mmCIF file of C-alpha atoms (C1' of nucleotides) in Angstrom:
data_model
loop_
_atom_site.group_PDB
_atom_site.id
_atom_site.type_symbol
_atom_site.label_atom_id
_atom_site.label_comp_id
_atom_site.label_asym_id
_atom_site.label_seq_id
_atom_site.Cartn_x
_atom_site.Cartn_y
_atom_site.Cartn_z
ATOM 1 C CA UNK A 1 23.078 36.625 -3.494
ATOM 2 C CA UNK A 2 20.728 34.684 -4.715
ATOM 3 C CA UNK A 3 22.609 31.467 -3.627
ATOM 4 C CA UNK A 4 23.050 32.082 0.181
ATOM 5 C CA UNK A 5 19.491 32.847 0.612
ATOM 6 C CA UNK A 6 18.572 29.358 -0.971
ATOM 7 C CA UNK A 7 21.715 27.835 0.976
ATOM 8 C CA UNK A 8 19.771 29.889 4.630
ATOM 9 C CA UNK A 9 16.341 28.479 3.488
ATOM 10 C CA UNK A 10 17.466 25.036 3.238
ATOM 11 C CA UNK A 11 19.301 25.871 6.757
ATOM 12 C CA UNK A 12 16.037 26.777 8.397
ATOM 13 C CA UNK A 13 13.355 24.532 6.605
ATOM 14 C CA UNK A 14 15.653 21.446 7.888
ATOM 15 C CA UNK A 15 14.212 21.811 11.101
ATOM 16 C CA UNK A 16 10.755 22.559 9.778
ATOM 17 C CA UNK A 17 9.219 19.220 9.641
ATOM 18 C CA UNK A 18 11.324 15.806 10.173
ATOM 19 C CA UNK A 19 9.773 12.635 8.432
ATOM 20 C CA UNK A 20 10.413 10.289 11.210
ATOM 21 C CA UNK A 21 8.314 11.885 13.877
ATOM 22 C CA UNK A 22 5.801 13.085 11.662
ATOM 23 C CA UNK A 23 3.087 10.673 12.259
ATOM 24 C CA UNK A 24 1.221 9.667 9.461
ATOM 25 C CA UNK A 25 4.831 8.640 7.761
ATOM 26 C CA UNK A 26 5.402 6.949 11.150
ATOM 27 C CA UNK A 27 2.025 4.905 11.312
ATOM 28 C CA UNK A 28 2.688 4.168 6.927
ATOM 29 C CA UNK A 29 6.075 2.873 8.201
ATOM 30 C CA UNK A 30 4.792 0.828 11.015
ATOM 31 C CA UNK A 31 1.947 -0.718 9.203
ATOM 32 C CA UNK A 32 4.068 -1.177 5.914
ATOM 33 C CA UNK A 33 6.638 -3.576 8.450
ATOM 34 C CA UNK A 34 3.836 -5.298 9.870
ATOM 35 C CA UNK A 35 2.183 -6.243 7.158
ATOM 36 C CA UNK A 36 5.511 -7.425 5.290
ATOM 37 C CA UNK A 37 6.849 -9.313 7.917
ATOM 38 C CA UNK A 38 3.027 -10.839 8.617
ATOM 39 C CA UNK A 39 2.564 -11.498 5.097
ATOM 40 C CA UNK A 40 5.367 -13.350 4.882
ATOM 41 C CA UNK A 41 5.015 -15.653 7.096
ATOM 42 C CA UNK A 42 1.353 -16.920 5.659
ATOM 43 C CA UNK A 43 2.074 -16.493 2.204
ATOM 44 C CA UNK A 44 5.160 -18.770 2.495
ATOM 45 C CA UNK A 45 2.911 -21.410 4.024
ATOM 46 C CA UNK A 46 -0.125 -20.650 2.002
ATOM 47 C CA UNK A 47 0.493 -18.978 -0.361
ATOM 48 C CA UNK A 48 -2.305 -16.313 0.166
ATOM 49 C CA UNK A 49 -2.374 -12.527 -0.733
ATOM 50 C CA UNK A 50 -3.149 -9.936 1.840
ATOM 51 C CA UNK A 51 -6.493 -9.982 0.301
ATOM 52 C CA UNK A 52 -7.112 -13.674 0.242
ATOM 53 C CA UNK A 53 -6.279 -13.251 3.591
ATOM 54 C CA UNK A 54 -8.576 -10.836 4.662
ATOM 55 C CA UNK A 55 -11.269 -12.783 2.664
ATOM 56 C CA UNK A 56 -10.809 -16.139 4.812
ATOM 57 C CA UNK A 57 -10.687 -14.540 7.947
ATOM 58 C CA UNK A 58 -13.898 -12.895 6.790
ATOM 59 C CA UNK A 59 -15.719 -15.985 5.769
ATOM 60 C CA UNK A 60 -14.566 -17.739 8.835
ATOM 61 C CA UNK A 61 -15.797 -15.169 10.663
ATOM 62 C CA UNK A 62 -19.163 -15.213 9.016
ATOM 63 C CA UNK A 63 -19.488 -18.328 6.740
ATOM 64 C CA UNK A 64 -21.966 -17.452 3.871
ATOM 65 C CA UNK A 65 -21.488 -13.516 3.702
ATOM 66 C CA UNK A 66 -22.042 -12.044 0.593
ATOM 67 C CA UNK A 67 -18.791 -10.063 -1.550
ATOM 68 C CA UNK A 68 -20.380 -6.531 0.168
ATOM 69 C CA UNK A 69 -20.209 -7.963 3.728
ATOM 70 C CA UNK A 70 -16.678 -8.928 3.271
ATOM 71 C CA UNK A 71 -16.062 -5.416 1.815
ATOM 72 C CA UNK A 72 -17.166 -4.150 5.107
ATOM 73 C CA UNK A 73 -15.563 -6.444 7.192
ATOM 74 C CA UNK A 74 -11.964 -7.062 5.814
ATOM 75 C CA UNK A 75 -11.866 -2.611 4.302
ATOM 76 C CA UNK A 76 -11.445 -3.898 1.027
ATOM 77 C CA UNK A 77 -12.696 -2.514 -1.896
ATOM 78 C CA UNK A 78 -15.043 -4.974 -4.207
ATOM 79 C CA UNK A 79 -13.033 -5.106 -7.061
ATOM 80 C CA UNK A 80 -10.130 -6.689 -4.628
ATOM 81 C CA UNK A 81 -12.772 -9.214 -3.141
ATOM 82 C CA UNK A 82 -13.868 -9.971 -6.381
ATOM 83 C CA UNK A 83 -10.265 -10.852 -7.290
ATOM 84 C CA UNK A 84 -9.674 -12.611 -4.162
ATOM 85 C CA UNK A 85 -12.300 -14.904 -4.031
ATOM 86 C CA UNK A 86 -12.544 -15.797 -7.295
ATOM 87 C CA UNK A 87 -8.911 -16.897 -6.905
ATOM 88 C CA UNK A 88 -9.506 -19.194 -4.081
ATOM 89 C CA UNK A 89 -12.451 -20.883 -5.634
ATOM 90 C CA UNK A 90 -10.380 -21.561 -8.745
ATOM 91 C CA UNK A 91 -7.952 -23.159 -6.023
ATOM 92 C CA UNK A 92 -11.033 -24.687 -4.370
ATOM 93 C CA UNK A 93 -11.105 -23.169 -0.982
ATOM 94 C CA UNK A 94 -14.011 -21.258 -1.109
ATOM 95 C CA UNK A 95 -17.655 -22.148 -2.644
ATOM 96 C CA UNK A 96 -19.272 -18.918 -4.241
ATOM 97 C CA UNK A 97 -23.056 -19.786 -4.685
ATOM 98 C CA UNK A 98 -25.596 -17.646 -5.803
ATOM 99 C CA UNK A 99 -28.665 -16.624 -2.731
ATOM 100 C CA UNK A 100 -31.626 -17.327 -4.212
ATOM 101 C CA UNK A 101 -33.204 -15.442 -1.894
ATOM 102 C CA UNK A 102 -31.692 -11.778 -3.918
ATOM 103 C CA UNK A 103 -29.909 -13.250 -6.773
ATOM 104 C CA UNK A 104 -27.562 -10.180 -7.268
ATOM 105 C CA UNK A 105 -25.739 -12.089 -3.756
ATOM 106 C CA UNK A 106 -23.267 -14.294 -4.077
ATOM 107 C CA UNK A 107 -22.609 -16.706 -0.497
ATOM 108 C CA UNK A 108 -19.220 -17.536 0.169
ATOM 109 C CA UNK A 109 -18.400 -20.120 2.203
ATOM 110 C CA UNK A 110 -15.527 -22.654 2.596
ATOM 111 C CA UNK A 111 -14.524 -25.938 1.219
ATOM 112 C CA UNK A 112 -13.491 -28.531 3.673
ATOM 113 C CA UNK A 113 -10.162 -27.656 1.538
ATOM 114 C CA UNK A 114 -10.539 -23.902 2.861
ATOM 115 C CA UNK A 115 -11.565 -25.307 6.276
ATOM 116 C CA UNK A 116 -8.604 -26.928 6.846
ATOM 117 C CA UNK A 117 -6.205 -24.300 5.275
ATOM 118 C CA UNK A 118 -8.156 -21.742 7.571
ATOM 119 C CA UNK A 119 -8.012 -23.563 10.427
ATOM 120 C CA UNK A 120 -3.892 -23.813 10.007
ATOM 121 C CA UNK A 121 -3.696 -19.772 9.125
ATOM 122 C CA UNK A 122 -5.397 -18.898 12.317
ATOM 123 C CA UNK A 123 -3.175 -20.111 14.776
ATOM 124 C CA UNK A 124 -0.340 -18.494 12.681
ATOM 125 C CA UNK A 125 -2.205 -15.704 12.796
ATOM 126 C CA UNK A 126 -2.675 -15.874 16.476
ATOM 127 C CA UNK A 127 1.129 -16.712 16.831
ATOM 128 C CA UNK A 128 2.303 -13.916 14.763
ATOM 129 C CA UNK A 129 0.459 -11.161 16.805
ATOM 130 C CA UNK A 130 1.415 -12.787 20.434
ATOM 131 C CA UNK A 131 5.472 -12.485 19.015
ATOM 132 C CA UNK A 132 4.464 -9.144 18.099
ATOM 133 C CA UNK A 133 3.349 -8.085 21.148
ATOM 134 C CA UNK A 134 5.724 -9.974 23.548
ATOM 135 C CA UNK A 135 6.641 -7.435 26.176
ATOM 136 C CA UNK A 136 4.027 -5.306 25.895
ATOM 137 C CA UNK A 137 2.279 -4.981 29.543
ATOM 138 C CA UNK A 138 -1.633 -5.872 29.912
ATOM 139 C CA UNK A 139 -1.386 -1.840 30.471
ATOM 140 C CA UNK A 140 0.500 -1.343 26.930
ATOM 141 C CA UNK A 141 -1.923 -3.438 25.106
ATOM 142 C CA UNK A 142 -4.886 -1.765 26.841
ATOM 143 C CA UNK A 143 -3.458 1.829 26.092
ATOM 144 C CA UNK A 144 -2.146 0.766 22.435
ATOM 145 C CA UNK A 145 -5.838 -0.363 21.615
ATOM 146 C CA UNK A 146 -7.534 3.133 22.722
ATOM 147 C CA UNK A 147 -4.994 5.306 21.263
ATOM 148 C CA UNK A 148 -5.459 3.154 17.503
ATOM 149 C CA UNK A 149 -8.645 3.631 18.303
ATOM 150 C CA UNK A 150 -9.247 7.059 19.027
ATOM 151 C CA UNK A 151 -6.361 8.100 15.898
ATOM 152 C CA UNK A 152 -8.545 5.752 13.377
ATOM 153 C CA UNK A 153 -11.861 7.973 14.528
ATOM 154 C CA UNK A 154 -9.286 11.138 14.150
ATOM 155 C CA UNK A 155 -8.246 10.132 10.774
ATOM 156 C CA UNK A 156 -12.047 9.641 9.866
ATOM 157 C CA UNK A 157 -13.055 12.908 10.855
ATOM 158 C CA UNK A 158 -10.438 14.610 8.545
ATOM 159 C CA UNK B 1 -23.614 -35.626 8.623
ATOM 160 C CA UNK B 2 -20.646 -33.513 6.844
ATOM 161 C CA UNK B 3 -22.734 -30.234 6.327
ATOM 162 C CA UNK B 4 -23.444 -30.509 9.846
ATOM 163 C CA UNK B 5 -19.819 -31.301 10.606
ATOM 164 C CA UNK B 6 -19.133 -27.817 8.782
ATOM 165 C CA UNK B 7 -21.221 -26.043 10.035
ATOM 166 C CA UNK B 8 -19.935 -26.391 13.566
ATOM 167 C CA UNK B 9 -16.765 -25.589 12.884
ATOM 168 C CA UNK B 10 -17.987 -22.310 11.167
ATOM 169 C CA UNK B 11 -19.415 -21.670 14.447
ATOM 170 C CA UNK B 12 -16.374 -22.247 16.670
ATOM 171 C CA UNK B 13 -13.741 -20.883 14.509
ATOM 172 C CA UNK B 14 -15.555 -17.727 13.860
ATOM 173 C CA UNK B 15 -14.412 -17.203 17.459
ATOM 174 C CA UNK B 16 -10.761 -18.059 16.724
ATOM 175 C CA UNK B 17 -10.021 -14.350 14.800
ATOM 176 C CA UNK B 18 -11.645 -11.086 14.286
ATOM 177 C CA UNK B 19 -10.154 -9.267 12.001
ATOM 178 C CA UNK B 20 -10.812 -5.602 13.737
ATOM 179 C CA UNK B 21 -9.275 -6.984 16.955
ATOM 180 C CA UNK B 22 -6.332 -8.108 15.029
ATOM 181 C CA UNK B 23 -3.419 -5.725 15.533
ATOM 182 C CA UNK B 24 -1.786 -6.047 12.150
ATOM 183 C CA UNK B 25 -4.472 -5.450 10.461
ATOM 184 C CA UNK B 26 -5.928 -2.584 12.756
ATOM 185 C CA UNK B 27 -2.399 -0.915 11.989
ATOM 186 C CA UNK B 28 -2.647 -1.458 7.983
ATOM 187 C CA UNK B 29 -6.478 0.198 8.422
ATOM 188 C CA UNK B 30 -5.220 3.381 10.210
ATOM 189 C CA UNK B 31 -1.976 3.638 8.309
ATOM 190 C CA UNK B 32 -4.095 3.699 5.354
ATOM 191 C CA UNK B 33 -6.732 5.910 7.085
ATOM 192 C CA UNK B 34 -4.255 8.404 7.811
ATOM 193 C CA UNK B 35 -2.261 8.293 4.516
ATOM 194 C CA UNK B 36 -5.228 8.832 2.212
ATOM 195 C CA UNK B 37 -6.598 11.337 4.214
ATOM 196 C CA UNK B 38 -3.117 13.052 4.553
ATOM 197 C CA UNK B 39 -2.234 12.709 0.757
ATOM 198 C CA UNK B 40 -5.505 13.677 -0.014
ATOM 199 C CA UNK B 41 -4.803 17.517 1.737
ATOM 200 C CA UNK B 42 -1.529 18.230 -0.377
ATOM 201 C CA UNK B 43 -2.228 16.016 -3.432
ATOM 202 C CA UNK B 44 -5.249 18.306 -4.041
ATOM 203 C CA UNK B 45 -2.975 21.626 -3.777
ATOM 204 C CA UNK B 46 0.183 20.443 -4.926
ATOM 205 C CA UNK B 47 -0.546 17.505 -7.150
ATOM 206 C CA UNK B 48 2.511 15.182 -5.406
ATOM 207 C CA UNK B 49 2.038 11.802 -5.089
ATOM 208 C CA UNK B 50 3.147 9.845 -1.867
ATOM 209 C CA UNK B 51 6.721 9.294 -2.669
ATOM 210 C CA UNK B 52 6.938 12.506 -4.324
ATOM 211 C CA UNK B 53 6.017 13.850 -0.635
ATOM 212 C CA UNK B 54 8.352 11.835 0.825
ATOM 213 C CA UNK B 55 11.115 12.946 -1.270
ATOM 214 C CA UNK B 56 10.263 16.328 -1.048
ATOM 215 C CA UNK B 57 10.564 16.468 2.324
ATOM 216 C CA UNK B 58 13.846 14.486 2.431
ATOM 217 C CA UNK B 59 15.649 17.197 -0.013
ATOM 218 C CA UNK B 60 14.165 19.476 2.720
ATOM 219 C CA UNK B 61 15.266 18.440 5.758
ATOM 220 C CA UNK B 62 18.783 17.272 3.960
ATOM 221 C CA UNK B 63 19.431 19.284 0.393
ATOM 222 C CA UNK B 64 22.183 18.014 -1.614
ATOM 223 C CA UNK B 65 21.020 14.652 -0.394
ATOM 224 C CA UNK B 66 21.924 11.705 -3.232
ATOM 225 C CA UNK B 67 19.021 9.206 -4.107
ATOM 226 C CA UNK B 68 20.583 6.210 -2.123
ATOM 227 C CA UNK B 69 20.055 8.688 0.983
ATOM 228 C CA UNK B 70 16.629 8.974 0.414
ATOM 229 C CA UNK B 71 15.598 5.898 -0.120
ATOM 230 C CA UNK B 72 17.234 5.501 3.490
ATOM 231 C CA UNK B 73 15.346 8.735 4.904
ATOM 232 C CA UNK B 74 11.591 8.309 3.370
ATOM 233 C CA UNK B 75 11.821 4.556 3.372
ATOM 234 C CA UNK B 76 11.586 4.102 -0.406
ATOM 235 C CA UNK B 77 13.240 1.588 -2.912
ATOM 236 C CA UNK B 78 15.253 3.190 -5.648
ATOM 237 C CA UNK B 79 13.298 2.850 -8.242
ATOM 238 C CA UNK B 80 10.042 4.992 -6.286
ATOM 239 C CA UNK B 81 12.861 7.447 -5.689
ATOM 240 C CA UNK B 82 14.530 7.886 -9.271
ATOM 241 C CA UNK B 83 10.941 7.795 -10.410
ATOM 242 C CA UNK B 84 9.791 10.442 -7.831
ATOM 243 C CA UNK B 85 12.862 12.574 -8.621
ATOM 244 C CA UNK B 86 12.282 12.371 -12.317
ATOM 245 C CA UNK B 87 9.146 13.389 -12.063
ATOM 246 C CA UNK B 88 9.967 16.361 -9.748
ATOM 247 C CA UNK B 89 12.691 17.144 -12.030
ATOM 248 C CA UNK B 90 10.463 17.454 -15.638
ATOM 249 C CA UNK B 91 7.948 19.705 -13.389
ATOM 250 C CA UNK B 92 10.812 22.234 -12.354
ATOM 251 C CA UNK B 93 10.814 21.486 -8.390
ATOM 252 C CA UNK B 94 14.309 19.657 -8.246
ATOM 253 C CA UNK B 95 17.874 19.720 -9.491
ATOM 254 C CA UNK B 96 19.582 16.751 -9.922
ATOM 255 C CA UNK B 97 23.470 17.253 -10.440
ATOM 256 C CA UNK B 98 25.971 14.429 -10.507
ATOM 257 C CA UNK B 99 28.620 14.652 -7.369
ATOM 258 C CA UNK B 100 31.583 15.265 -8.680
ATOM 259 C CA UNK B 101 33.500 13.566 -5.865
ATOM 260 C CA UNK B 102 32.032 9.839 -6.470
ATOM 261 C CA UNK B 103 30.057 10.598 -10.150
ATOM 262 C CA UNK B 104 27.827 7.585 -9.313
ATOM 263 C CA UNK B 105 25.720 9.722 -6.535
ATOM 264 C CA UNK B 106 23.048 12.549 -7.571
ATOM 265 C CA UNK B 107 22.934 15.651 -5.943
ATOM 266 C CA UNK B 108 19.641 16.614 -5.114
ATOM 267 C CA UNK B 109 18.548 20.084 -4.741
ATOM 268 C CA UNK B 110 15.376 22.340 -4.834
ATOM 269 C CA UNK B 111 14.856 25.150 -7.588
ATOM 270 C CA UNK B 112 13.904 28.232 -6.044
ATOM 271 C CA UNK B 113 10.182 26.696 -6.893
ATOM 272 C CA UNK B 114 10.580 23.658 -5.329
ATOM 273 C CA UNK B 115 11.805 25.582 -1.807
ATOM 274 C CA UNK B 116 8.721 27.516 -2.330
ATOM 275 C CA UNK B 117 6.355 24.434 -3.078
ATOM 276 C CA UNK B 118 8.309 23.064 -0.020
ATOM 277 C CA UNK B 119 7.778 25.949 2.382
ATOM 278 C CA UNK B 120 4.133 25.320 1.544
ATOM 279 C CA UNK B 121 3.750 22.171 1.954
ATOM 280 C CA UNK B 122 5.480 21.780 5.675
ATOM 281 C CA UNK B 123 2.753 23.846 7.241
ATOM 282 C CA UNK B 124 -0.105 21.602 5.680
ATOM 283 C CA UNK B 125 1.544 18.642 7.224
ATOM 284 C CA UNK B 126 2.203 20.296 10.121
ATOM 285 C CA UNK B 127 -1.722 21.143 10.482
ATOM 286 C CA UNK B 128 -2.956 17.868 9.587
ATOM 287 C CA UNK B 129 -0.710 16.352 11.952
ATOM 288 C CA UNK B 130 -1.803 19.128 14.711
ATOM 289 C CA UNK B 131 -5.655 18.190 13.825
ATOM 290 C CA UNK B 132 -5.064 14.537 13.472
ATOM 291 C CA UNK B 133 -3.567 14.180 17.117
ATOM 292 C CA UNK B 134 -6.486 17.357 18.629
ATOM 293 C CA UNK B 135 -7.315 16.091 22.125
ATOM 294 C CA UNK B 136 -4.477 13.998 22.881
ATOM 295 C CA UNK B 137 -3.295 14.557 26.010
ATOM 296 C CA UNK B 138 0.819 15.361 26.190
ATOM 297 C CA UNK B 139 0.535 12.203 27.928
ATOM 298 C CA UNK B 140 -1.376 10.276 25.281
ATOM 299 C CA UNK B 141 1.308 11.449 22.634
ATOM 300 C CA UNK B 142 4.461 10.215 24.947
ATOM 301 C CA UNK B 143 2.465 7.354 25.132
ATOM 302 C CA UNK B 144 1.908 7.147 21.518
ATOM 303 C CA UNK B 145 5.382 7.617 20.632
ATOM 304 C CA UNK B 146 6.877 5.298 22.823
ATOM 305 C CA UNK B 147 4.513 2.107 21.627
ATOM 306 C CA UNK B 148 5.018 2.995 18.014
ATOM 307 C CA UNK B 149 8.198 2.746 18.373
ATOM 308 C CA UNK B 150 8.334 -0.040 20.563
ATOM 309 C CA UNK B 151 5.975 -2.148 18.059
ATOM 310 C CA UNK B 152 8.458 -0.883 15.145
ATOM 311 C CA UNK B 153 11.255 -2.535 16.840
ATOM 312 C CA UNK B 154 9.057 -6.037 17.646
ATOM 313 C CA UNK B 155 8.256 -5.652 13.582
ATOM 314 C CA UNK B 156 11.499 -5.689 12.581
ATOM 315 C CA UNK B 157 12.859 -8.807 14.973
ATOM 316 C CA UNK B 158 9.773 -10.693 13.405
ATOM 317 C "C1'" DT C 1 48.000 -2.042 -12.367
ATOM 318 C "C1'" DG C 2 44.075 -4.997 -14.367
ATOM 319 C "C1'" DT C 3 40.259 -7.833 -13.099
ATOM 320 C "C1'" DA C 4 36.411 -8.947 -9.961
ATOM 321 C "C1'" DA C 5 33.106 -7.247 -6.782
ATOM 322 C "C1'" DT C 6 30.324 -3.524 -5.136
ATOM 323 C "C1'" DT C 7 27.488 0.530 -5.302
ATOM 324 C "C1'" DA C 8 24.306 4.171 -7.502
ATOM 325 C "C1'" DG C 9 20.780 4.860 -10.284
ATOM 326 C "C1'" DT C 10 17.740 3.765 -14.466
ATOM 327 C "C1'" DT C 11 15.002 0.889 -17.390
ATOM 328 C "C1'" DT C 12 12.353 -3.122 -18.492
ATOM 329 C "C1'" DC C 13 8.880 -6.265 -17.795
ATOM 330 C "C1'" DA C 14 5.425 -8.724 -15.584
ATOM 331 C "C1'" DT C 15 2.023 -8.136 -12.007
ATOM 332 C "C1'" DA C 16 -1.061 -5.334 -8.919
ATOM 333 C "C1'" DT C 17 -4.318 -1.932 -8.464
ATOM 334 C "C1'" DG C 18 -8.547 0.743 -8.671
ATOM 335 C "C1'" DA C 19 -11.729 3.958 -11.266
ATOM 336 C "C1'" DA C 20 -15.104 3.603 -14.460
ATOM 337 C "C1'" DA C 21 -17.910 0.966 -17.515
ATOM 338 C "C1'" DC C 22 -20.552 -2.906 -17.717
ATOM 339 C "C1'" DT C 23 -24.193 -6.899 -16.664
ATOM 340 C "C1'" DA C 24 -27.694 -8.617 -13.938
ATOM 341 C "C1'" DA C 25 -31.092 -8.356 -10.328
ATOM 342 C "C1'" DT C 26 -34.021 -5.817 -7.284
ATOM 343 C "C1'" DA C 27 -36.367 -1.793 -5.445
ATOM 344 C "C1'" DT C 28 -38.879 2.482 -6.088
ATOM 345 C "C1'" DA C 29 -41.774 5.919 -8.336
ATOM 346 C "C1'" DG C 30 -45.002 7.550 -11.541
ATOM 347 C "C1'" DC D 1 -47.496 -2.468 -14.355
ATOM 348 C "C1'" DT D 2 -43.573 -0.061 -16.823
ATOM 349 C "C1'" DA D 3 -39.666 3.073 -16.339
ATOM 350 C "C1'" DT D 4 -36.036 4.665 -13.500
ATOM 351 C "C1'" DA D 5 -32.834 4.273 -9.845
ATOM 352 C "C1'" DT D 6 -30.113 1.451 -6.967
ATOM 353 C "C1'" DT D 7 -27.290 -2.383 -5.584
ATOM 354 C "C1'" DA D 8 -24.118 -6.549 -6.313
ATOM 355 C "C1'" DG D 9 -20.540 -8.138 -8.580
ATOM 356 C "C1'" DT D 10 -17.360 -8.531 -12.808
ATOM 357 C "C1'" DT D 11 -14.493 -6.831 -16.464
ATOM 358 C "C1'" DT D 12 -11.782 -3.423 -18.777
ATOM 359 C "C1'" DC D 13 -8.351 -0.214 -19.110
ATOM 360 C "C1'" DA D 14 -4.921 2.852 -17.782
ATOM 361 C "C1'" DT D 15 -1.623 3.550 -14.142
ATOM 362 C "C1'" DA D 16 1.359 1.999 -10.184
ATOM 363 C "C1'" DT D 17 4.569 -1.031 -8.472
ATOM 364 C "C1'" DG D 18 8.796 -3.587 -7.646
ATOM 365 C "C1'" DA D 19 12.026 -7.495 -8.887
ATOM 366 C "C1'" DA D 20 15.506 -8.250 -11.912
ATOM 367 C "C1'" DA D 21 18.418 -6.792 -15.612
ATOM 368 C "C1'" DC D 22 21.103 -3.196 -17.028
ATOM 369 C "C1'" DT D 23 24.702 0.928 -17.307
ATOM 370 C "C1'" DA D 24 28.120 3.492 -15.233
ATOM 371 C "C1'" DA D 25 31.360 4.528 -11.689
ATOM 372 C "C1'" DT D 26 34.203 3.178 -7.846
ATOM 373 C "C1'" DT D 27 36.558 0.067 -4.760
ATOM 374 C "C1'" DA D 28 39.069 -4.174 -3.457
ATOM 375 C "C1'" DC D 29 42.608 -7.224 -4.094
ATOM 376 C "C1'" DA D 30 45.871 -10.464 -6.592
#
DNA sequence: TGTAATTAGTTTCATATGAAACTAATATAG
DNA sequence: CTATATTAGTTTCATATGAAACTAATTACA
C-alpha cells in the first residue's frame, strides 16, 4: 500500500536530520538574531544600514582606505560599498576623494559630521557586545573566540 | 589646526573597534560562511533555495505540518514559506491540502518525489555538517553547543 | 446568534540585492 | 610605444525580500 510506506518513510526520515541542531541553520539563526537585535539599536539612533555600518567602522579603523580595502575589511561586496558610501557622503559623513597617486582609488575618510556620529556608534557598539556577552566567563569568551575561529577556517575549506 | 585635530582622532579611535574582533559581526561572517558554502552543496544538485531547504526539511521531520508551523520550525516569515511551498508545489515535491478540521491551515505533505528528493538531501547535510565540524573534539562540540545556545538566549533578551 | 477580533495564508508594492555590463585608469606584453 | 589585460568603482537589470494590505475561515463575546 502505497500509502503506509509513504506514512513509514515520513516515520523514519523524522529522526533523520532535525533543523535545530543542525549547525549551519543554528549559526544562520544565531547570526540572523544578532544582527537584528544589533541593528536595531544603531539604526534607531543613526539611522545606518548594516552596510553603512560596516563602512564607518572601516574608515575609522583606517581613515583614507580606498572602496577595495573596505571590501576586505568589513566582507562586503563592492557593489554594497559603493552603495554605502555614496549614501553617507550624500548625508555628508564621509568625504570620497579621488588618490591622485592611482586615480582609479577613491579615499574615504570622515567629515567632522561622520566623526562625531562615529564616535557616538562606537560606544553603542561597544555596549551592545558587553550586554551580549554578560555572563559569559573570561574562559567562555576565550573558548567562544577559538571555536568561531576554527568553524570560519572549516567553512572556508569547504 | 582642524586637519590636525582629525587626524588624531583617526588615530585614537581606530583603536576604539575592529570589526573582526567584534562578535556580532564575526557571527554574521561565519553564518554567512557556512550558509553559502552549505547551500552551495545541495543548491547545485537539487536546485532549492535556502527557504526551500528549510521547508523541506520541516515537512520532513513533521509531514502534514501547516505553513504557520513552519514558519515556527525553520524560522521563516509567511510569506518565504507560502512562497517556498508554492514553488515546491509547481515543481511536483509537495502537496498542499487544506485541513479539513480548521480550512484556514494547509496540510503539507511530500509526493513520493519530494520524499525521495528529501531522502537525498538529509545525507548531504548530514556530510557537510560531519566535514564542517572534522577535528572537533566531543568536547569542543559540547562546548559549541552550549555557547550557541547560551549567546541565542543573550540575543533574544537584547 | 450576529458582529468584532483573531488567525492562516496570499498578493502587492516598494526596497534590497548582486551578477554582469560598463567606464576609467593603470599595468603588462609584444 | 601601442595593444591587451587587469583593477577600481559605478550603473543596470533582473530577482529577492518583507511590510502592509488583502481574502478567507474561525473564534470570542454581547
Amino acid at each position: 500500500m502505497s500509502n503506509t510506506l509513504i506514512a513509514e518513510k515520513g516515520e523514519k526520515s523524522a529522526d533523520l536530520l532535525h533543523l535545530e541542531a543542525f549547525m549551519p541553520y543554528r549559526l544562520a539563526v544565531l547570526a540572523t538574531l544578532v544582527s537584528d537585535s544589533f541593528s536595531t539599536t544603531y539604526s534607531d539612533r543613526f539611522g545606518l544600514t548594516i552596510p553603512q555600518w560596516r563602512v564607518m567602522a572601516a574608515i575609522g579603523h583606517a581613515p583614507g582606505s580606498s572602496a577595495s580595502k573596505i571590501c576586505t575589511y568589513a566582507n562586503l561586496d563592492k557593489v554594497q560599498v559603493s552603495r554605502a558610501v555614496a549614501e553617507l557622503v550624500q548625508r555628508g559623513l564621509v568625504r570620497r576623494d579621488v588618490d591622485e597617486a592611482d586615480r582609479r582609488n577613491m579615499m574615504l575618510t570622515f567629515t567632522a559630521r561622520g566623526w562625531h556620529i562615529y564616535e557616538n556608534i562606537v560606544p553603542v557598539a561597544r555596549d551592545y557586545e558587553k550586554r551580549l556577552l554578560e555572563g559569559f566567563s573570561e574562559d567562555e569568551r576565550a573558548q567562544l573566540d577559538r571555536l568561531i575561529t576554527k568553524l570560519a577556517e572549516r567553512a572556508a575549506a569547504l
